[in-house]
Short mmCIF file of C-alpha atoms in Angstrom, two decimals:
data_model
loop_
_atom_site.label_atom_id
_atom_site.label_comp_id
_atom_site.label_asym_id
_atom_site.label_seq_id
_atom_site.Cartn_x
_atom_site.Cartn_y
_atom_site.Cartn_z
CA UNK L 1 85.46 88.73 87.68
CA UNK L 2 88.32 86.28 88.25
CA UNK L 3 87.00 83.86 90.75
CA UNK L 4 89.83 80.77 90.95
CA UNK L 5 91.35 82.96 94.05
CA UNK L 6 88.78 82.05 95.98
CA UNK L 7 90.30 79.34 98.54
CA UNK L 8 92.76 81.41 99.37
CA UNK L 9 91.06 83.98 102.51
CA UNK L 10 92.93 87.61 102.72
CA UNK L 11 92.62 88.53 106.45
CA UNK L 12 92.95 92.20 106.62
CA UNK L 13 93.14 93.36 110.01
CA UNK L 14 91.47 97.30 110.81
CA UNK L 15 91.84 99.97 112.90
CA UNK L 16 90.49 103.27 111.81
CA UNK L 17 91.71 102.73 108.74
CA UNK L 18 88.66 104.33 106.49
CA UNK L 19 91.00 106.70 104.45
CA UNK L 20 92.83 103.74 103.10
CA UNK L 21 91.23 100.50 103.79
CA UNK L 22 88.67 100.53 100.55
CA UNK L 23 91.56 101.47 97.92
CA UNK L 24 93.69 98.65 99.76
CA UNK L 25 90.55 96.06 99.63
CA UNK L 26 89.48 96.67 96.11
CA UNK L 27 92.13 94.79 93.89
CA UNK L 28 91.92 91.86 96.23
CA UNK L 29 88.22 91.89 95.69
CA UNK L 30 88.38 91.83 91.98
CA UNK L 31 91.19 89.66 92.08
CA UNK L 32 88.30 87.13 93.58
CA UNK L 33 90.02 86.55 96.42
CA UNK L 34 87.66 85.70 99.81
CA UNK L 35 88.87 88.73 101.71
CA UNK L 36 88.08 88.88 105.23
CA UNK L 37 87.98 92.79 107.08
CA UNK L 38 88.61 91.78 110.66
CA UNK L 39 87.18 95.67 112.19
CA UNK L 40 88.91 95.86 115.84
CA UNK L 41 86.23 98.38 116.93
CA UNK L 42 86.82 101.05 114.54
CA UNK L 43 85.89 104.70 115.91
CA UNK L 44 85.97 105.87 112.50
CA UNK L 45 83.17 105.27 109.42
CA UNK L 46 85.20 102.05 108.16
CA UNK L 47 81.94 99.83 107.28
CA UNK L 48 80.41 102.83 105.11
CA UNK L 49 83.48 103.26 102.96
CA UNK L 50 83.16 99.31 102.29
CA UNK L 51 79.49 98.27 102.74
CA UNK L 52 78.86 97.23 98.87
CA UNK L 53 81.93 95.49 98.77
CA UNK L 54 81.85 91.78 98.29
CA UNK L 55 83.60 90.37 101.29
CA UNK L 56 83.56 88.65 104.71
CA UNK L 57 83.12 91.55 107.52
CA UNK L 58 84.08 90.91 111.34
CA UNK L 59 83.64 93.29 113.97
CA UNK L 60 85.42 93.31 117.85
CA UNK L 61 82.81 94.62 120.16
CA UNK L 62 86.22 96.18 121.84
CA UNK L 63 89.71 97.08 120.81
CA UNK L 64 92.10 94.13 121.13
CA UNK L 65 94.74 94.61 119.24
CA UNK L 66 96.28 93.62 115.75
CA UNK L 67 96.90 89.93 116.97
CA UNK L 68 93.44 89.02 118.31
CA UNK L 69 92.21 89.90 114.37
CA UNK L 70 94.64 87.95 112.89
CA UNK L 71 93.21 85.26 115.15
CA UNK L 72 89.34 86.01 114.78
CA UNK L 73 90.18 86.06 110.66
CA UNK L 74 92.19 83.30 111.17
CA UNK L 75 89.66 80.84 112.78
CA UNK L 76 86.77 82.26 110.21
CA UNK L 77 88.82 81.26 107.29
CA UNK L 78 89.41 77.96 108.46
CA UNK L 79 85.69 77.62 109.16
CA UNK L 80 84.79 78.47 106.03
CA UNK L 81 86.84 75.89 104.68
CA UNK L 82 90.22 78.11 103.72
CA UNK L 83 92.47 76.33 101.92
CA UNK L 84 95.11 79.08 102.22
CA UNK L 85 95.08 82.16 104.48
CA UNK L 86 97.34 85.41 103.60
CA UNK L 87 97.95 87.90 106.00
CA UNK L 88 97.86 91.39 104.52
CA UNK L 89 98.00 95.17 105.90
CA UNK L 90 95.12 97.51 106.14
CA UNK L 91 97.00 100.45 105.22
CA UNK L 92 98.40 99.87 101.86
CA UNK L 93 101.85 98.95 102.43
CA UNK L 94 101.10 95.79 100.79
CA UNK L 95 101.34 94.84 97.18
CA UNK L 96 98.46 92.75 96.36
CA UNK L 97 99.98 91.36 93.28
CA UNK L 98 102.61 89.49 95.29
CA UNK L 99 100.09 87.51 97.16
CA UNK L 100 100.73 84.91 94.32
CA UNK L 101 104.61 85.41 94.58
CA UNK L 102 104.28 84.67 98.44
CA UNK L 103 101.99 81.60 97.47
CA UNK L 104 104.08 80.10 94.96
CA UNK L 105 106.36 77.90 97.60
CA UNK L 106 103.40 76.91 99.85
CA UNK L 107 101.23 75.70 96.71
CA UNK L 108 104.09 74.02 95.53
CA UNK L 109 104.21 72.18 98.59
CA UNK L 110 107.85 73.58 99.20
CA UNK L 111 106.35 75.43 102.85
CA UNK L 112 103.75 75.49 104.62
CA UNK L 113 104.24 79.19 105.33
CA UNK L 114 105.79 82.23 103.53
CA UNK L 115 106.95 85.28 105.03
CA UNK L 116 107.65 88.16 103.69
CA UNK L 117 111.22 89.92 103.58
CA UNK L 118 112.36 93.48 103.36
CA UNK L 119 115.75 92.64 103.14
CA UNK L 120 117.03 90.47 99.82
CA UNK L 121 116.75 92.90 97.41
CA UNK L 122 118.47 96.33 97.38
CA UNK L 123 115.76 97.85 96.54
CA UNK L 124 113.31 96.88 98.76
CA UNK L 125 115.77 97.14 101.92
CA UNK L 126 116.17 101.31 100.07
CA UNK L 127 112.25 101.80 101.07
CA UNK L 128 112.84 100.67 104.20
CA UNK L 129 113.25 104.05 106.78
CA UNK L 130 116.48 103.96 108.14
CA UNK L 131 115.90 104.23 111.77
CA UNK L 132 113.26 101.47 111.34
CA UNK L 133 116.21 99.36 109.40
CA UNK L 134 118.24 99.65 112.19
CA UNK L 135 115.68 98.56 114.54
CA UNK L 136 114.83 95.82 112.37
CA UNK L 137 117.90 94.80 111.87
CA UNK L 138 118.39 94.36 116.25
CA UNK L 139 114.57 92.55 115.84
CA UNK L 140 115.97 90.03 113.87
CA UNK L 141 118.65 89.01 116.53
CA UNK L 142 116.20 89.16 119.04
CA UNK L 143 113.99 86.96 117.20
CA UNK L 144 116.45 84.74 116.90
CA UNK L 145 117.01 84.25 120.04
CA UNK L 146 113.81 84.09 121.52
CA UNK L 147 112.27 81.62 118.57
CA UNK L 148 115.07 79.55 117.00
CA UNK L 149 114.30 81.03 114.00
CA UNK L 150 117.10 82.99 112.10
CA UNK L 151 115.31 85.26 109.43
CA UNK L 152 116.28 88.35 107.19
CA UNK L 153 113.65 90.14 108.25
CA UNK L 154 111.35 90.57 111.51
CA UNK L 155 107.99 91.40 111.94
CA UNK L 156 106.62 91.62 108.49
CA UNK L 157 102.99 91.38 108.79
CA UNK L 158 102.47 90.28 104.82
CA UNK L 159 102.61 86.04 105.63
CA UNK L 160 101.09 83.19 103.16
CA UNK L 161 100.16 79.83 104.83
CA UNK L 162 98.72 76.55 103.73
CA UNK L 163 95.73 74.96 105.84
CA UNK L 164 97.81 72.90 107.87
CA UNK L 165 100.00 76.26 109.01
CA UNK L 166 96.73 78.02 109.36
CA UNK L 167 95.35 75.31 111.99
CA UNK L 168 98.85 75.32 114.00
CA UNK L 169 98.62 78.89 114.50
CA UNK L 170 96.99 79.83 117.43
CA UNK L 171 97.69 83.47 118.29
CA UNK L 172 97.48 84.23 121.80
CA UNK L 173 99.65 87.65 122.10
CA UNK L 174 96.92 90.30 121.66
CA UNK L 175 98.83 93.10 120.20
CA UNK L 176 102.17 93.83 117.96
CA UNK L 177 104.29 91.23 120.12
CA UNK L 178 102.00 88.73 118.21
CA UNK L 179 104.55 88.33 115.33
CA UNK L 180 107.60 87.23 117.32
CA UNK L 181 104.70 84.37 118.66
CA UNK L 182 104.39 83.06 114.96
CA UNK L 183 107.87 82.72 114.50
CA UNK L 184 107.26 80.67 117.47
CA UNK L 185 104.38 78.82 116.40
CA UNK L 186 106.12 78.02 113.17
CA UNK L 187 109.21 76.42 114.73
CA UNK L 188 106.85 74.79 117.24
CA UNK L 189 104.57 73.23 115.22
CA UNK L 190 107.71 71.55 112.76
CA UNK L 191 106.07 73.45 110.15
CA UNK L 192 108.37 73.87 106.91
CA UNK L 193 109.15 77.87 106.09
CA UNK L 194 110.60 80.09 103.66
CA UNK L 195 111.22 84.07 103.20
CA UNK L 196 110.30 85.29 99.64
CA UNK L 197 111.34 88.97 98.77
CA UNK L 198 108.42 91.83 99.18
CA UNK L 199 108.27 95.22 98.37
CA UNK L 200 106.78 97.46 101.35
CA UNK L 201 105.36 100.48 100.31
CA UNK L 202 106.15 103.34 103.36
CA UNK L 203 103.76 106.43 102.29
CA UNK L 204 103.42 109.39 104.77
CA UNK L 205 99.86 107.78 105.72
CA UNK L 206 101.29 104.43 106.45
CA UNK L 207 104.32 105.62 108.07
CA UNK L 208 101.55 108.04 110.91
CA UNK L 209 99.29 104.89 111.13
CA UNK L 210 101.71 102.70 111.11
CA UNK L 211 103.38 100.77 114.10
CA UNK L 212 105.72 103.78 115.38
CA UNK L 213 109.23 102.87 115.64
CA UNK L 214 109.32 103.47 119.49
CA UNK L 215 106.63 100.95 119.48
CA UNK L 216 108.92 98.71 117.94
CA UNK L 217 111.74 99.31 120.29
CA UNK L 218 108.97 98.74 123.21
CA UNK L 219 108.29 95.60 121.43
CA UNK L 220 112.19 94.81 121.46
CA UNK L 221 112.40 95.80 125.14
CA UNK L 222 109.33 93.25 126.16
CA UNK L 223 110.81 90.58 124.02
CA UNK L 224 114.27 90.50 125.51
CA UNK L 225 112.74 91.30 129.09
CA UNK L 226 110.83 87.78 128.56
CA UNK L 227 113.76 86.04 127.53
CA UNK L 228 115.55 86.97 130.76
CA UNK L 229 112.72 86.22 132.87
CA UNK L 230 111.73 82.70 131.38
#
């Protein structure tokens, strides 16, 4: 089993995810990746489906939201002495092959973080749903505005980071709002950026368990609501 992947820690955020979660965590697994299953107080039988599965598993005593994982994984990585930490979805939406591909800047010492985009090939913006284009496509503006930072795609949960990214950080925003608090974080912190094409994959599973897009116009709504506020 390939083990060189090992400094670099897969948090993989879960929410009754059983049906899909073990299928998604297996390549990264033999990939020898240190994969981290942050459970967010799963009703469902998600540690049974993975319980002989060589990995790093976290459990919220209550439901917090998709945020405070990415935080509890976060801090674990770093304790266990991360050297890069890679965001990735529970749900299979997520290619793990182009971990690497989001990696290659930030090992180069190019960024300190990657995000993922949806929207700089054709093909990847044709997977895309077209009512949750549209709504992405009004994120991004609102992103902009709220964070300084101008991207080609907004709230893509599949991110690469070094150590130093990792450290900086700090989510505070419990639930989906968390990813307009990176962006943040990122221009906060100084710390260097790129977007490097991904290919979502939108199956009827992910697209019921998936964030909803009137969740994502809420999400819109609170955003610019804080803006005006502030």
């Amino acid at each position: 089993m390939p083990t060189s992947n090992a400094s670099t820690f897969v948090v993989v955020p879960t929410y009754n995810e059983a049906t899909a979660l073990r299928q998604t965590l297996l390549p990264l697994v033999y990939e020898g990746y240190s994969v981290v299953v942050v459970d967010d107080c799963s009703a469902d039988n998600t540690l049974d489906t993975i319980r002989d599965l060589s990995l790093h598993y976290l459990r919220h005593p209550i439901n917090l939201g998709q945020g405070a994982a990415l935080h509890t994984g976060m801090r674990y990585a770093l304790a266990q002495g991360a050297a890069y930490v890679v965001h990735f979805d529970a749900d299979g939406q997520h290619d793990h092959r182009e971990i690497q591909t989001l990696l290659a800047p930030v090992k180069a010492g190019e960024a300190d973080i990657a995000l993922g985009s949806r929207f700089q090939r054709a093909n990847d913006v044709d997977a895309v749903p077209v009512l949750r284009r549209a709504l992405l496509k009004v994120a991004t503006i609102v992103n902009g505005l709220t964070t300084g930072l101008w991207l080609t795609d907004a709230h893509n949960g599949f991110r690469a980071m070094n150590r130093r990214a990792a450290e900086a950080i700090r989510i505070t925003e419990n639930r989906m709002a968390h990813a307009t608090e990176v962006l943040s974080l990122i221009r906060q912190n100084r710390l260097r950026y790129q977007e490097v094409p991904v290919h979502i994959v939108y199956t009827d599973y992910s697209k019921q368990k998936g964030q909803s897009a009137l969740n994502a116009f809420n999400i819109l709504i609170d955003l610019i609501l804080k803006k005006l506020l502030l």
